[in-house]
PDB file of C-alpha atoms in Angstrom:
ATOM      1  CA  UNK I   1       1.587 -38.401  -0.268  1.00 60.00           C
ATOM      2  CA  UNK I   2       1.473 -36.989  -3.667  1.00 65.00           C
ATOM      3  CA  UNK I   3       0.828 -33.452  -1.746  1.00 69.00           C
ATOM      4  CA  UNK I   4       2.796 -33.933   0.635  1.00 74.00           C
ATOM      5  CA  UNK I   5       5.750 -34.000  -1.727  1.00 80.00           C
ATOM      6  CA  UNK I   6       5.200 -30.320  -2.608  1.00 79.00           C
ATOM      7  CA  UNK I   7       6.513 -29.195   0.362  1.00 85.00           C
ATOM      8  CA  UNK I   8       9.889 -30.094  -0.057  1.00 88.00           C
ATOM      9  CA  UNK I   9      12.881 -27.975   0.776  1.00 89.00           C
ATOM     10  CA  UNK I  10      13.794 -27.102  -2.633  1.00 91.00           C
ATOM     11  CA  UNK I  11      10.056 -26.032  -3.340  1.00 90.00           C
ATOM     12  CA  UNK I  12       9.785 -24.221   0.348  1.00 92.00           C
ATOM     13  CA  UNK I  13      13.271 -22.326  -0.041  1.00 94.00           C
ATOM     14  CA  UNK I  14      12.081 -21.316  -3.468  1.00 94.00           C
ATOM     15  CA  UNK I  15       8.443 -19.880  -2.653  1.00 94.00           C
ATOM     16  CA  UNK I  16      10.253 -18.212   0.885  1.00 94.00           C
ATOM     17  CA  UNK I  17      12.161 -16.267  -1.481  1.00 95.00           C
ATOM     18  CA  UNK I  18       9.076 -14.661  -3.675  1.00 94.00           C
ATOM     19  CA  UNK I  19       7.392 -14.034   0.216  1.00 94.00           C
ATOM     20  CA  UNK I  20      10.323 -11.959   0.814  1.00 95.00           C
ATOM     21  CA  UNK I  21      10.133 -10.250  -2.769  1.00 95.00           C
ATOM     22  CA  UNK I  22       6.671 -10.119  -1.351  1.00 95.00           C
ATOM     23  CA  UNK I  23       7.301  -8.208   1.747  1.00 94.00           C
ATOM     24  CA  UNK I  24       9.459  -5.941  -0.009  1.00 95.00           C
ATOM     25  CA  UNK I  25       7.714  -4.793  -2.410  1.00 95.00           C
ATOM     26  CA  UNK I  26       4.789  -4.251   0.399  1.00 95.00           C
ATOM     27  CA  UNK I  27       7.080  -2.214   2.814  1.00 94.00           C
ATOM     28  CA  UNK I  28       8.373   0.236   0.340  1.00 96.00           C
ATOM     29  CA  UNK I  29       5.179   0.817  -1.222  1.00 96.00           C
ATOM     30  CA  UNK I  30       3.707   0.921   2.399  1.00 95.00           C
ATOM     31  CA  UNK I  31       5.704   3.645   3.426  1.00 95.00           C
ATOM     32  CA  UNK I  32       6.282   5.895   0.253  1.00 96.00           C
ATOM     33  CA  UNK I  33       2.260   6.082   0.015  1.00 97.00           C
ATOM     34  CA  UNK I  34       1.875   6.874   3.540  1.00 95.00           C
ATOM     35  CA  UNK I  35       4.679   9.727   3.450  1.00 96.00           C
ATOM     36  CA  UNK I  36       2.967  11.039  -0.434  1.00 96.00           C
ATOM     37  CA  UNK I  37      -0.471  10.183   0.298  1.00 96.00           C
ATOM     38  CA  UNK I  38      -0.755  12.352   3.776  1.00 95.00           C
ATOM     39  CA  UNK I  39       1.122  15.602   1.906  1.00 95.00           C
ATOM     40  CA  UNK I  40      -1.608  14.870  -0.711  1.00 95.00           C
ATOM     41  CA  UNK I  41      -3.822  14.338   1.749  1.00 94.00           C
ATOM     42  CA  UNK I  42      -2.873  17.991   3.355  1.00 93.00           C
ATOM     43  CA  UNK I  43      -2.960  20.137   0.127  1.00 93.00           C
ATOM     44  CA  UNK I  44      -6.393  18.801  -0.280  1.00 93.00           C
ATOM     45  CA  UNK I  45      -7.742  19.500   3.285  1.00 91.00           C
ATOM     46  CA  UNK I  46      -6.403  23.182   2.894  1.00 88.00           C
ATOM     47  CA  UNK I  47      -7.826  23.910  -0.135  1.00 82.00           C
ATOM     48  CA  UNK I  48      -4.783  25.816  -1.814  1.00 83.00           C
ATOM     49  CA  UNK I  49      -6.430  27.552  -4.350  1.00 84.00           C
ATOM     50  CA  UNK I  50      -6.075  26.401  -8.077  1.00 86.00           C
ATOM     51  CA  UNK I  51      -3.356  24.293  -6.753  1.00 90.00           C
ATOM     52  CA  UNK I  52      -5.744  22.077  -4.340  1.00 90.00           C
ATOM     53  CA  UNK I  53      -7.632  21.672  -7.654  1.00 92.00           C
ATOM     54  CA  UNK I  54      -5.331  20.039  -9.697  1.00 94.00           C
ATOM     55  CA  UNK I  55      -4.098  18.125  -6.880  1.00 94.00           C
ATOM     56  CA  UNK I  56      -7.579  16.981  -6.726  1.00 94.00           C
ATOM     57  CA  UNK I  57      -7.910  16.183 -10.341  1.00 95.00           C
ATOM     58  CA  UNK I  58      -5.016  13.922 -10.522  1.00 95.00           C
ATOM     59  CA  UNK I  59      -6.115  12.531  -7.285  1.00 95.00           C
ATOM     60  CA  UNK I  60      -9.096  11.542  -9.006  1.00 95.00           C
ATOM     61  CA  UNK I  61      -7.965  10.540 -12.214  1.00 95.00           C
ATOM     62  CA  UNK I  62      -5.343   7.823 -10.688  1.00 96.00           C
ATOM     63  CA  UNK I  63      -7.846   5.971  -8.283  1.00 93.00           C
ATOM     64  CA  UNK I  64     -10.274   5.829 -10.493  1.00 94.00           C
ATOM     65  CA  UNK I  65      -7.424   3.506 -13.175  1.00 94.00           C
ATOM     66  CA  UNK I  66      -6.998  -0.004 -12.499  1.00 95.00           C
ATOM     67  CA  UNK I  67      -3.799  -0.572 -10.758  1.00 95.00           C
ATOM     68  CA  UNK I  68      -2.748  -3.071 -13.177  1.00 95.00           C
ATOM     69  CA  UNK I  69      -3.021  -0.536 -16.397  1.00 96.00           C
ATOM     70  CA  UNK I  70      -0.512   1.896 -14.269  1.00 96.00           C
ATOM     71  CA  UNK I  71       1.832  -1.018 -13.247  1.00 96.00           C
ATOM     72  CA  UNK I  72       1.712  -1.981 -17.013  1.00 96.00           C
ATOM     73  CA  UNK I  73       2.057   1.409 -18.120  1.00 95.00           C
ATOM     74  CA  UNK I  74       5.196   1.395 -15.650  1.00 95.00           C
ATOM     75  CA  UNK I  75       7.043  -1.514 -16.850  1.00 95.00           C
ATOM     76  CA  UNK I  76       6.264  -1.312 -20.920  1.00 94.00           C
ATOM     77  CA  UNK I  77       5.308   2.257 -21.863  1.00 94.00           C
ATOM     78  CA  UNK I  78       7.737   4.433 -19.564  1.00 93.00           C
ATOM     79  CA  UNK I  79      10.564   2.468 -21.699  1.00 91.00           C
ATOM     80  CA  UNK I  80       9.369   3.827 -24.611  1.00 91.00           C
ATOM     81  CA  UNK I  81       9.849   7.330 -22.731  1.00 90.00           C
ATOM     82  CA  UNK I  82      13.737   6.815 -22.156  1.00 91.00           C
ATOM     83  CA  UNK I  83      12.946   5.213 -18.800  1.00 91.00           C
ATOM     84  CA  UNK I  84      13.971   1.466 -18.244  1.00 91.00           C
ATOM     85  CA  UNK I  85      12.729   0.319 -15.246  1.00 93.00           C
ATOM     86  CA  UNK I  86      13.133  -3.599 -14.113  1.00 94.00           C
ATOM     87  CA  UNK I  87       9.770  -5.626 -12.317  1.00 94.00           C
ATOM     88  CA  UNK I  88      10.690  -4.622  -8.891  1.00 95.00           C
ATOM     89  CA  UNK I  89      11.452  -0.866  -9.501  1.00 95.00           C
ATOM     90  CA  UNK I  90       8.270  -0.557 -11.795  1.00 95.00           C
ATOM     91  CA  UNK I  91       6.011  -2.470  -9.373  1.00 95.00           C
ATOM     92  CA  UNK I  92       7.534  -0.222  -6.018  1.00 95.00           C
ATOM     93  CA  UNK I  93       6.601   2.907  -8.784  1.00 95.00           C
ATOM     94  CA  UNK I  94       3.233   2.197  -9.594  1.00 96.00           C
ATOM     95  CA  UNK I  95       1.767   0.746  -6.378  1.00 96.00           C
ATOM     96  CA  UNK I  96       3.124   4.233  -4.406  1.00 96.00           C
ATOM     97  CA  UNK I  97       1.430   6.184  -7.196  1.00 96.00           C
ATOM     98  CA  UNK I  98      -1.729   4.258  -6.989  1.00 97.00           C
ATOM     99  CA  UNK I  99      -1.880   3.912  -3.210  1.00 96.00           C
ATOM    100  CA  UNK I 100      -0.821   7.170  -2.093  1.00 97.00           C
ATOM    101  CA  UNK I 101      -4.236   8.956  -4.156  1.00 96.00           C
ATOM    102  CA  UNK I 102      -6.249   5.900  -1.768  1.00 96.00           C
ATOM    103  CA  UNK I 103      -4.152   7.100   1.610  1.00 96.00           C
ATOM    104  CA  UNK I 104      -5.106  11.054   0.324  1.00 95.00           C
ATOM    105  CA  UNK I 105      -8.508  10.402   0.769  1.00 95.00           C
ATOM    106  CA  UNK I 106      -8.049   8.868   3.900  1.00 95.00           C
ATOM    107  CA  UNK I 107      -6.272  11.538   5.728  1.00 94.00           C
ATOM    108  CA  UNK I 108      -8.164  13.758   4.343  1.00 93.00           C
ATOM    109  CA  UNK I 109     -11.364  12.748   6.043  1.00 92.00           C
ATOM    110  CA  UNK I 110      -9.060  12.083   8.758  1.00 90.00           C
ATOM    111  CA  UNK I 111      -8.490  15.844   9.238  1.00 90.00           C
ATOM    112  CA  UNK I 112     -12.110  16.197   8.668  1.00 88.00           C
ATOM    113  CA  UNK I 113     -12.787  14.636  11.688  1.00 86.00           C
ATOM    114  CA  UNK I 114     -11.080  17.308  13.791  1.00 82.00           C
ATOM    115  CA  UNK I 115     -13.544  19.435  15.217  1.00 72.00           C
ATOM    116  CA  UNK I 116     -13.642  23.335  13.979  1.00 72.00           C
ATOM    117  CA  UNK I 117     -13.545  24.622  17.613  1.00 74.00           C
ATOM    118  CA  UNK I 118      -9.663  23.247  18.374  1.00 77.00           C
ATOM    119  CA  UNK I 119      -8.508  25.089  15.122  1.00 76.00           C
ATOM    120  CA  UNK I 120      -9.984  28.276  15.718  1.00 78.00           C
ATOM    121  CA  UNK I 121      -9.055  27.606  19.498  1.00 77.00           C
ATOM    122  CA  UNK I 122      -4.976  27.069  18.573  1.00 75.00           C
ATOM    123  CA  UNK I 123      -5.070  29.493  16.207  1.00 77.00           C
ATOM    124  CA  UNK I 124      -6.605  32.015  19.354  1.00 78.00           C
ATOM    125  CA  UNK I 125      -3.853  31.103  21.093  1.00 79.00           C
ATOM    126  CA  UNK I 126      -1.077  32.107  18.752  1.00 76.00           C
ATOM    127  CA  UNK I 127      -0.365  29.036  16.651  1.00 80.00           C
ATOM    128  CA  UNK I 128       0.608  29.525  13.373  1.00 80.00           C
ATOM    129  CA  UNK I 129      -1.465  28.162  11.007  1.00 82.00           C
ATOM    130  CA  UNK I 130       1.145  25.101  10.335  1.00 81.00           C
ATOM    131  CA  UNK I 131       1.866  24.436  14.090  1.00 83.00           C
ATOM    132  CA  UNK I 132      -2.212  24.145  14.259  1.00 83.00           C
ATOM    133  CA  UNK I 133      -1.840  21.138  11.957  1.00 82.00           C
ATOM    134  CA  UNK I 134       1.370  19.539  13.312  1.00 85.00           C
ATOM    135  CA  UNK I 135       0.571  19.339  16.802  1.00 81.00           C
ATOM    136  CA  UNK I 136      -3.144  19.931  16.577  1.00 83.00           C
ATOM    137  CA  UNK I 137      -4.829  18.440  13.743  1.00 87.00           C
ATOM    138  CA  UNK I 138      -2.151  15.404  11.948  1.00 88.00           C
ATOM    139  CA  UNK I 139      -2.198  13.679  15.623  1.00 86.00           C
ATOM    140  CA  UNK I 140      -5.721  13.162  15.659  1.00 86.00           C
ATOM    141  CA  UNK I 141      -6.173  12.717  12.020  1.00 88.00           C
ATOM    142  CA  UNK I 142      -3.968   9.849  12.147  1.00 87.00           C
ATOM    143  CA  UNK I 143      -5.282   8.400  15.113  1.00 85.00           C
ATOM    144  CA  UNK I 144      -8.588   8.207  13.365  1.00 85.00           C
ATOM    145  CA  UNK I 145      -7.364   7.375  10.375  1.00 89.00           C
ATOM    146  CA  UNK I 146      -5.419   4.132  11.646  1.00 87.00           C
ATOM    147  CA  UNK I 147      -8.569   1.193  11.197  1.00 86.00           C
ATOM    148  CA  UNK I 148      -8.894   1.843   7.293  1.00 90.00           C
ATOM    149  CA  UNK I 149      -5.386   2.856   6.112  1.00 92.00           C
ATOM    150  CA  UNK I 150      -4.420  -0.275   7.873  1.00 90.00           C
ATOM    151  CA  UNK I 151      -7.248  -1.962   5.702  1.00 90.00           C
ATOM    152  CA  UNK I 152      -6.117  -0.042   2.930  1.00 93.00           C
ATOM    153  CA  UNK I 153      -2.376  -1.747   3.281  1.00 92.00           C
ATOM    154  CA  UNK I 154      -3.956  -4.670   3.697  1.00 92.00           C
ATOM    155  CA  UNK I 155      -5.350  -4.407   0.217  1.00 92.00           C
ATOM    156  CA  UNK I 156      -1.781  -2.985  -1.112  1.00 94.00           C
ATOM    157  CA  UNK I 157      -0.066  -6.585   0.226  1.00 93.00           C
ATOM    158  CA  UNK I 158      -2.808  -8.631  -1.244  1.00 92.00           C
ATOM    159  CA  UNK I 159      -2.673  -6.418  -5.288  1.00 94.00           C
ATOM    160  CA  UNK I 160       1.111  -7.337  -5.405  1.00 93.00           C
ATOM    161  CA  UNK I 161       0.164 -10.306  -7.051  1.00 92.00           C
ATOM    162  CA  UNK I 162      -0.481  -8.046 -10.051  1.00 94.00           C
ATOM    163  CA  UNK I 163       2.726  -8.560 -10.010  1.00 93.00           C
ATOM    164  CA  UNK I 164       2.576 -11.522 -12.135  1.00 92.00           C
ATOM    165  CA  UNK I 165       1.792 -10.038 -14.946  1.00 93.00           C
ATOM    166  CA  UNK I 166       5.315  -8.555 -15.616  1.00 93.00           C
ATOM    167  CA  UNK I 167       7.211 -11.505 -14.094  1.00 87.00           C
ATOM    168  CA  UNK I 168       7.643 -10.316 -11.097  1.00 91.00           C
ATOM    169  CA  UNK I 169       8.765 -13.139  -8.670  1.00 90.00           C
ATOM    170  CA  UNK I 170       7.316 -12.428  -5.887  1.00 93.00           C
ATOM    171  CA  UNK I 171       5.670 -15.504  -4.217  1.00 94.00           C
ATOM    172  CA  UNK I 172       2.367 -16.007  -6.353  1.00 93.00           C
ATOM    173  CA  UNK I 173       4.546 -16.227  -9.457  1.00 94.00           C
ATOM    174  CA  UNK I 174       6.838 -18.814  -7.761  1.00 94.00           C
ATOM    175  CA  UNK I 175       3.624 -20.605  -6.164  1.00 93.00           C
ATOM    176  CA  UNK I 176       2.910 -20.147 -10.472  1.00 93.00           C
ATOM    177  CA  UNK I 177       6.058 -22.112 -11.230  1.00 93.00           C
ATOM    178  CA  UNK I 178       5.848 -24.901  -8.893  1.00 92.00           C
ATOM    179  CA  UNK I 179       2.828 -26.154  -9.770  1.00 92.00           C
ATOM    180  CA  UNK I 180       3.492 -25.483 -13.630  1.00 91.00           C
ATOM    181  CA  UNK I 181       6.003 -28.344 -12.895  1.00 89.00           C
ATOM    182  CA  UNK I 182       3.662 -30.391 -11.480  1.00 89.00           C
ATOM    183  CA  UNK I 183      -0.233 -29.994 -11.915  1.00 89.00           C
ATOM    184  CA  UNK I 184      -0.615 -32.101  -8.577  1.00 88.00           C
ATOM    185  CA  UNK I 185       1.207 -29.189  -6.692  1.00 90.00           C
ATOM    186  CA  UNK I 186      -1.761 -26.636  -7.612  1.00 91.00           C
ATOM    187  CA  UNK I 187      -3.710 -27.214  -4.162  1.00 91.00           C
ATOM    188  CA  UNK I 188      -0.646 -27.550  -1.693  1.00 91.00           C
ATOM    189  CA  UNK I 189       0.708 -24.214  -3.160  1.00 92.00           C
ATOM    190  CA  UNK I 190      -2.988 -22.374  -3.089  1.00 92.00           C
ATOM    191  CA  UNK I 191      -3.415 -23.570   0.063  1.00 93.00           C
ATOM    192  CA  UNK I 192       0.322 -22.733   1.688  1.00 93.00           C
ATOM    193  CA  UNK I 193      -0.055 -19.026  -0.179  1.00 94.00           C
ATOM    194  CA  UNK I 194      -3.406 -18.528   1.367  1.00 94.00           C
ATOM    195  CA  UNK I 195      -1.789 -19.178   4.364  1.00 95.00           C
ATOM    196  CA  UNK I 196       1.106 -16.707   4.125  1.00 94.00           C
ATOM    197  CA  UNK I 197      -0.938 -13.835   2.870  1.00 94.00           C
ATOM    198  CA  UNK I 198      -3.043 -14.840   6.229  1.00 94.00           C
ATOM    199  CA  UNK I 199      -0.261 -14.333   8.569  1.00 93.00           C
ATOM    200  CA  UNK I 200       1.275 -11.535   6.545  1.00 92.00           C
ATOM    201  CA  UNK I 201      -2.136  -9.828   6.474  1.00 91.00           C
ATOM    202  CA  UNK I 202      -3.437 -10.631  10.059  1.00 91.00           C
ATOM    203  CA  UNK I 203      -0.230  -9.315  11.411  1.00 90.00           C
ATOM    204  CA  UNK I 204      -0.438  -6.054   9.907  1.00 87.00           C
ATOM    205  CA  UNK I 205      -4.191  -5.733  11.662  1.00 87.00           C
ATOM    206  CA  UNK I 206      -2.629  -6.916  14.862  1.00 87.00           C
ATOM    207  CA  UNK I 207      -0.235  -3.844  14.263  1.00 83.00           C
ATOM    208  CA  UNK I 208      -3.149  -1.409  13.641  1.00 80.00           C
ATOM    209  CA  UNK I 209      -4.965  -2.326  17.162  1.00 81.00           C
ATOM    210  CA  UNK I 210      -1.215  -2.285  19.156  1.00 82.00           C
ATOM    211  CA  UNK I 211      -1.043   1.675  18.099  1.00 76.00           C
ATOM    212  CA  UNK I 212      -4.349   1.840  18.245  1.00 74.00           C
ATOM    213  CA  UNK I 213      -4.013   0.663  22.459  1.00 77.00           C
ATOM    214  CA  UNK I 214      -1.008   3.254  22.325  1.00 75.00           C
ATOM    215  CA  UNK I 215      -2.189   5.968  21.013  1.00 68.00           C
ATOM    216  CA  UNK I 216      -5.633   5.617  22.997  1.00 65.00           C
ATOM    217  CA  UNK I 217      -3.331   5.990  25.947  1.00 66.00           C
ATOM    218  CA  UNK I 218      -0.747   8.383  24.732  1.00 62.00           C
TER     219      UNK I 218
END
């Protein structure tokens, strides 16, 4: 009965609203590190010279920072810059920045994957060396690249409970709140959280295997 109680509409309605904070947060970041991370992901396949490099470089140097030091960074150094930036806009900043150098290295192997022969065999044809990747080589890198940056997104919805740490209120925070109220809402909030991130989550790989089915027979 006692947690039973937790789930009343007041405490629902509230935590709905951080799932939503949640999902936006995820979508944005979703899609500006998809758009940045294959360009990245591009420069370093074609090995610009010097330029490829230092694309490379900084590439390297922001995976290899924990994605909490660059959201922190975000929200309480960048103001010391001249840049005020709220929880939401500093969280949709640093997660694109972080996740975009992950999605690089994705599509980078994706365009790995693409045999030699069908370059040199487009380019044989007349191709320009850009049409060669457009309709050539991003199709099939992104088909192959679909199972991990799906798993890779998957990781992105699951780190915005970082989050937390600069008041963000998306729905961990909120889950935070409730049971700050009440100690005996700890376990009914863990458990309906766990839950949410399972659908949230689980959907997104259910998404992954629909354009997998379509682009197997595309």
């Amino acid at each position: 009965m006692i947690y039973a109680s937790a789930f009343n509409s007041v405490n629902m309605h509230y935590l709905m609203g951080g799932l939503g904070i949640t999902i936006a947060v995820s979508i944005i970041s979703i899609v500006i590190s998809f758009i940045v991370g294959t360009i990245l992901g591009v420069i370093l396949f074609e090995e610009v010279p010097y330029f490829s490099r230092t694309v490379q470089f900084i590439v390297n140097t922001i995976r290899n920072l924990p994605l909490l030091l660059l959201i922190f960074f975000t929200y309480f150094a960048m103001p010391k810059l001249g840049v005020e930036l709220n929880a939401f806009t500093a969280t949709v900043f640093a997660m694109p920045v972080f996740e975009s150098t992950m999605v690089s290295q994705i599509i980078r192997g994706g365009l790995l994957s693409v045999g030699a022969g069908q370059i040199e065999g487009a380019l044989s044809t007349g191709m320009t060396k850009f049409q060669t990747l457009w309709y050539i080589l991003l199709p099939q890198a992104l088909k192959n690249s679909i199972p991990p940056l799906i798993s890779q997104f998957i990781s992105l919805v699951k780190d915005t409970s970082l989050a937390t740490a600069i008041v963000l209120t998306e729905m961990m925070f909120r889950s935070q709140v409730i049971y700050g109220q009440n100690p005996n809402y700890m376990i009914p909030m863990f458990a309906i959280v766990t839950a949410l991130y399972f659908v949230v989550n689980y959907s997104l790989s259910l998404l992954s295997k629909w354009f997998e089915r379509r682009l197997a027979t595309s």
